[in-house]
């Protein structure tokens, strides 16, 4: 197979490609931070509303990358590497992936829909892999960038592709259709996701079905309004409409299984699906239809369908034993997803020492020798300190890697390996499902009770980029990670923000900044409320203090003189109306006399805090604060030989007063998915979901009571579920006594009686549920804003109130 830079130049509409030597492309990259960038990399410098990869080309050249597709050549790099100049680098990436796809001639299955895409893809891979060598998009790589990157995982040994296509607005699907070129189309479900990107449901449908332009067949749930728009034949399924191509009749459900009688072409057969929820049954029916179209026998279909399994769609970061952190990717092992997981490991590592636990790798389509040579390169490039392999094959091919320990099975590893040897390291656990690596995760995970706070790192990235999209490219961003990241978690979120190259982190106290430094965070960190006694420690850990008083400034200067340091960065806070902390105008002359020609300190920034930027009713007050700040800055900076950074906008300030962004802004609660208006909230993704389980279910009679002080007395027979979470976990008692609720199986369960220290009770009389079922305490619904309103507080207080005993799980889709 030939894949060289010279091959693709004619197809990417190059404006300039001068004096290029022959170059065989080994790796396509768009991320300058990846450790997999090397001499065999072709780097596409993508530009967006709030990022420009051209800024990082010099760093890539230093790492050995020599070939770039760019929209412009930075002036200082013209003779330092080889550049292909195009009008649009994203379009060039997509055109390159089309060229690469056309090197192979195997059929493609293309999947779209509002949800269920990734699960159907993974299930089809499981169902078809005994008979095909399959390439598929890893995780949920279904975007304008994700799809082309996924295509580059193909090779000449694959004979089937399964790719998902996700869109969020019009004029996107046509690009993905040209890349995937599916012959079999699957429409999983039409829901409300991304409705805001379309003017109507019909426009959304019209856009999605563009994927099926050249399909031989489209598989979907019976839906006349969609079917009449499709350009090809269909196979439809239904549980209610017998006119569907495939009709499923649910017979019974027990022990977590559902028996369904399938009727197709006047023949009937039975399948046993190992799920009971409607979404899983729908996804399974889609898979049955696909197997029928591919002419699988009914016995084979029944045998394989009963072995379907829950799909974990996310890379999860968990707290491990002996001060370790775990990255749980224990359900898949293929080459493409290994590359993603290693990038995530580098991004999220909380310790310098990195350990990889890896099983045999399947579905690569490559000869074993070539596959494991590539894996060896990945491991070496990512500087893995210790490698533990599990499987009959992998250990033989990687035996020459330093610090490798090999086991033939998971059970052998658990029986023989000293688990206490894991200490102060980040461990990536990546294994094919058949190896049962979840047993390793259970053993290595720090034990907590069954209530967890899940933090969506993708949503944090999305919210960050939303606020950055309102800023000029040169405007710096400080992100607040104080109070344990607003209750969500400090280190992990700080690692993500460092990955996104924000300019500053903000913490409240020095000890928060010290913990971040100990976790390996190297970004500048500003301490907003430093105590004079902490100045020595701050200097030792390179933390930058906010100085808001003459007394504090003199105390810091005394420490600086004692330690004989110079030009130490400090940040001066001005009080313009918040009346909390900061210099007032009557102190400016004294302040100027101290900072003028002072070699011990450097005034890195001057700032103030807006008191009412969230409420447009106080616009005049806010504009007056901005005016006062501008005057104060001009006055104070006049005695300095440099211009400090100015910053005044907080989260709601960024949204409501974008024109006053100055040189830097401070992003706080908005990062975590909470805005200060309905309009702002519509633009943000939910970050945190607090989950628990049902511990027990009781049935009480009329007149019986629930909880302390008999605050709830039943007026009829009532089914009551107990949930192991209470006010010691951060659930406010004001949310109890039938004012608040939780979600169980997507249904509201009202909280009965007083919330206890460690438990709360809910009414499940009308909900089908059992002990062990998942309970949503807050998330998309109920949202923290709703809880805050009922509890007469604010979302900040709800977030930071979640106890540290609640386990945090960080995940990336």
Coordinates of C-alpha atoms in Angstrom, one line a residue, residues 84-328:
X84 CA 2.1 22.1 2.3
X85 CA -0.1 25.2 2.3
X86 CA -3.9 24.8 1.8
X87 CA -6.9 27.0 2.2
X88 CA -8.5 24.9 4.9
X89 CA -6.7 22.3 6.9
X90 CA -9.8 20.6 8.2
X91 CA -11.0 20.1 4.6
X92 CA -7.5 18.9 3.6
X93 CA -7.6 16.3 6.5
X94 CA -11.0 15.1 5.2
X95 CA -9.8 14.9 1.6
X96 CA -6.8 13.0 2.7
X97 CA -8.9 10.5 4.6
X98 CA -11.1 10.0 1.5
X99 CA -8.0 9.3 -0.6
X100 CA -6.8 6.8 2.1
X101 CA -10.2 5.1 2.3
X102 CA -10.2 4.6 -1.5
X103 CA -7.0 2.6 -1.2
X104 CA -9.1 -0.2 0.2
X105 CA -12.3 -1.8 -1.2
X106 CA -14.1 -3.4 1.7
X107 CA -17.8 -2.6 2.5
X108 CA -18.6 0.0 5.2
X109 CA -21.5 0.2 7.7
X110 CA -22.4 3.8 8.5
X111 CA -24.4 4.5 11.7
X112 CA -26.1 7.7 12.6
X113 CA -28.9 8.8 15.0
X114 CA -29.4 10.9 18.1
X115 CA -28.1 8.1 20.5
X116 CA -27.2 4.5 20.5
X117 CA -24.6 4.9 17.7
X118 CA -21.6 3.7 19.7
X119 CA -23.4 0.8 21.4
X120 CA -24.7 -0.5 18.1
X121 CA -21.2 -0.1 16.6
X122 CA -19.6 -2.0 19.4
X123 CA -22.2 -4.7 19.5
X124 CA -22.0 -5.3 15.7
X125 CA -18.2 -5.5 16.1
X126 CA -18.7 -8.2 18.7
X127 CA -21.4 -10.1 16.7
X128 CA -19.5 -10.0 13.4
X129 CA -15.9 -10.3 14.5
X130 CA -15.9 -14.1 14.3
X131 CA -16.3 -13.8 10.6
X132 CA -14.7 -10.5 9.6
X133 CA -11.6 -8.5 10.3
X134 CA -13.2 -5.2 11.3
X135 CA -11.9 -1.7 11.5
X136 CA -14.2 0.7 13.5
X137 CA -14.1 4.2 14.8
X138 CA -12.7 4.1 18.4
X139 CA -15.0 5.2 21.2
X140 CA -17.3 7.9 19.9
X141 CA -15.0 9.4 17.3
X142 CA -17.9 10.5 15.0
X143 CA -17.2 14.2 14.4
X144 CA -15.9 16.2 11.4
X145 CA -12.4 15.5 12.8
X146 CA -13.0 12.1 14.5
X147 CA -14.3 10.3 11.5
X148 CA -11.3 11.1 9.2
X149 CA -8.9 10.2 12.0
X150 CA -10.7 6.9 12.5
X151 CA -10.4 6.0 8.8
X152 CA -6.6 6.0 9.1
X153 CA -6.8 2.9 11.2
X154 CA -7.8 0.9 8.1
X155 CA -5.4 -1.4 6.3
X156 CA -5.3 -4.0 3.5
X157 CA -6.2 -6.9 5.8
X158 CA -9.6 -5.4 7.0
X159 CA -12.7 -6.7 5.1
X160 CA -15.4 -4.7 6.9
X161 CA -15.7 -1.2 8.4
X162 CA -18.2 0.1 11.0
X163 CA -18.2 3.8 11.5
X164 CA -20.5 6.2 13.3
X165 CA -21.3 9.7 12.1
X166 CA -22.5 12.4 14.4
X167 CA -23.6 15.9 13.5
X168 CA -24.6 18.9 15.5
X169 CA -25.8 21.3 12.7
X170 CA -26.6 21.4 9.0
X171 CA -24.1 21.0 6.2
X172 CA -22.0 18.5 8.1
X173 CA -23.2 15.0 7.1
X174 CA -22.2 15.4 3.4
X175 CA -18.6 15.5 4.4
X176 CA -18.9 12.4 6.6
X177 CA -20.7 10.5 3.8
X178 CA -17.9 11.1 1.4
X179 CA -15.4 9.8 3.9
X180 CA -17.3 6.7 5.2
X181 CA -19.0 5.8 1.9
X182 CA -21.3 3.3 3.6
X183 CA -23.1 0.5 1.7
X184 CA -25.2 -0.5 4.7
X185 CA -26.8 2.4 6.7
X186 CA -28.2 2.3 10.2
X187 CA -30.4 4.9 11.7
X188 CA -30.5 4.2 15.5
X189 CA -32.9 6.7 17.0
X190 CA -34.2 10.2 16.5
X191 CA -34.1 12.2 19.7
X192 CA -33.5 15.7 21.0
X193 CA -29.7 15.8 21.1
X194 CA -28.4 18.8 19.2
X195 CA -31.9 20.1 18.3
X196 CA -30.5 23.6 18.8
X197 CA -28.3 23.2 15.7
X198 CA -31.3 22.8 13.4
X199 CA -34.3 25.0 12.5
X200 CA -36.7 22.1 12.7
X201 CA -36.9 18.3 13.2
X202 CA -37.4 17.9 9.5
X203 CA -34.2 19.7 8.7
X204 CA -32.4 17.5 11.3
X205 CA -33.8 14.3 9.6
X206 CA -32.9 15.6 6.1
X207 CA -29.3 16.2 7.2
X208 CA -28.9 12.9 9.0
X209 CA -30.1 10.8 6.1
X210 CA -27.5 12.3 3.7
X211 CA -25.3 9.6 5.2
X212 CA -27.3 7.0 3.3
X213 CA -27.0 8.6 -0.2
X214 CA -25.3 5.6 -1.8
X215 CA -26.4 2.8 0.6
X216 CA -27.8 -0.5 -0.7
X217 CA -30.0 -0.8 2.4
X218 CA -30.9 1.3 5.5
X219 CA -31.9 -0.3 8.8
X220 CA -34.1 1.6 11.2
X221 CA -37.1 1.4 13.5
X222 CA -40.4 1.6 11.6
X223 CA -41.0 5.2 10.9
X224 CA -43.1 6.2 7.8
X225 CA -42.0 9.8 7.8
X226 CA -38.3 8.9 7.7
X227 CA -38.7 5.9 5.3
X228 CA -40.3 8.0 2.6
X229 CA -37.3 10.3 2.5
X230 CA -34.7 7.5 2.2
X231 CA -33.0 7.0 -1.2
X232 CA -32.7 3.2 -0.8
X233 CA -34.4 0.1 0.3
X234 CA -35.0 -0.4 4.0
X235 CA -35.2 -3.1 6.7
X236 CA -37.4 -1.9 9.5
X237 CA -38.2 -3.3 12.9
X238 CA -40.9 -2.7 15.5
X239 CA -42.3 -4.0 18.7
X240 CA -45.8 -2.6 17.8
X241 CA -46.2 -2.4 14.0
X242 CA -46.5 -5.8 12.3
X243 CA -46.0 -4.1 8.9
X244 CA -42.3 -3.8 9.8
X245 CA -39.8 -6.0 8.0
X246 CA -38.8 -7.5 11.4
X247 CA -41.5 -7.7 14.1
X248 CA -40.5 -8.4 17.7
X249 CA -42.9 -9.6 20.3
X250 CA -41.8 -9.4 23.9
X251 CA -42.8 -12.5 25.8
X252 CA -41.3 -12.2 29.3
X253 CA -38.5 -10.5 31.2
X254 CA -36.7 -12.1 34.2
X255 CA -33.3 -12.2 35.7
X256 CA -32.2 -9.3 33.6
X257 CA -33.1 -11.0 30.3
X258 CA -35.9 -10.4 27.8
X259 CA -37.3 -13.1 25.5
X260 CA -38.4 -11.8 22.1
X261 CA -40.1 -13.7 19.3
X262 CA -38.8 -12.4 16.0
X263 CA -40.9 -12.7 12.9
X264 CA -39.2 -12.1 9.5
X265 CA -40.4 -13.3 6.1
X266 CA -43.2 -15.4 7.7
X267 CA -40.6 -17.3 9.8
X268 CA -40.3 -17.0 13.6
X269 CA -37.5 -17.6 16.0
X270 CA -36.7 -16.6 19.5
X271 CA -33.9 -14.5 20.9
X272 CA -32.9 -14.0 24.5
X273 CA -31.5 -10.5 25.0
X274 CA -29.5 -9.9 28.3
X275 CA -31.2 -6.6 29.0
X276 CA -34.6 -5.2 30.0
X277 CA -34.4 -1.5 29.3
X278 CA -36.0 -0.1 26.2
X279 CA -32.8 1.5 24.7
X280 CA -30.9 -1.8 24.9
X281 CA -33.8 -3.8 23.4
X282 CA -34.0 -1.2 20.5
X283 CA -30.2 -1.4 19.9
X284 CA -30.4 -5.2 20.0
X285 CA -33.2 -5.3 17.4
X286 CA -31.1 -3.1 15.1
X287 CA -28.3 -5.6 15.4
X288 CA -30.7 -8.5 14.7
X289 CA -31.8 -6.8 11.5
X290 CA -28.2 -6.3 10.4
X291 CA -27.4 -10.0 10.9
X292 CA -30.6 -11.0 9.0
X293 CA -29.6 -8.7 6.1
X294 CA -26.1 -10.3 6.1
X295 CA -27.9 -13.7 5.8
X296 CA -26.9 -15.1 9.2
X297 CA -28.9 -18.2 10.3
X298 CA -31.4 -17.8 13.1
X299 CA -29.5 -20.2 15.3
X300 CA -26.3 -18.2 15.0
X301 CA -28.2 -14.9 15.6
X302 CA -29.9 -16.3 18.8
X303 CA -26.6 -17.7 20.1
X304 CA -24.6 -14.5 19.6
X305 CA -27.3 -12.0 20.7
X306 CA -27.7 -13.7 24.1
X307 CA -24.0 -12.9 24.8
X308 CA -24.3 -9.1 24.3
X309 CA -22.8 -7.1 27.1
X310 CA -23.0 -3.6 28.6
X311 CA -20.7 -1.3 26.7
X312 CA -18.5 1.2 28.7
X313 CA -18.3 4.2 26.4
X314 CA -15.9 6.2 28.5
X315 CA -12.3 6.3 29.7
X316 CA -12.6 6.8 33.4
X317 CA -10.2 8.2 36.0
X318 CA -10.5 6.7 39.4
X319 CA -8.7 6.9 42.7
X320 CA -6.6 3.8 43.4
X321 CA -4.9 2.1 46.3
X322 CA -1.6 3.4 47.7
X323 CA -2.0 6.9 46.3
X324 CA -2.3 5.6 42.7
X325 CA -4.7 6.9 40.0
X326 CA -6.3 4.5 37.7
X327 CA -7.4 5.0 34.1
X328 CA -10.1 2.4 33.4

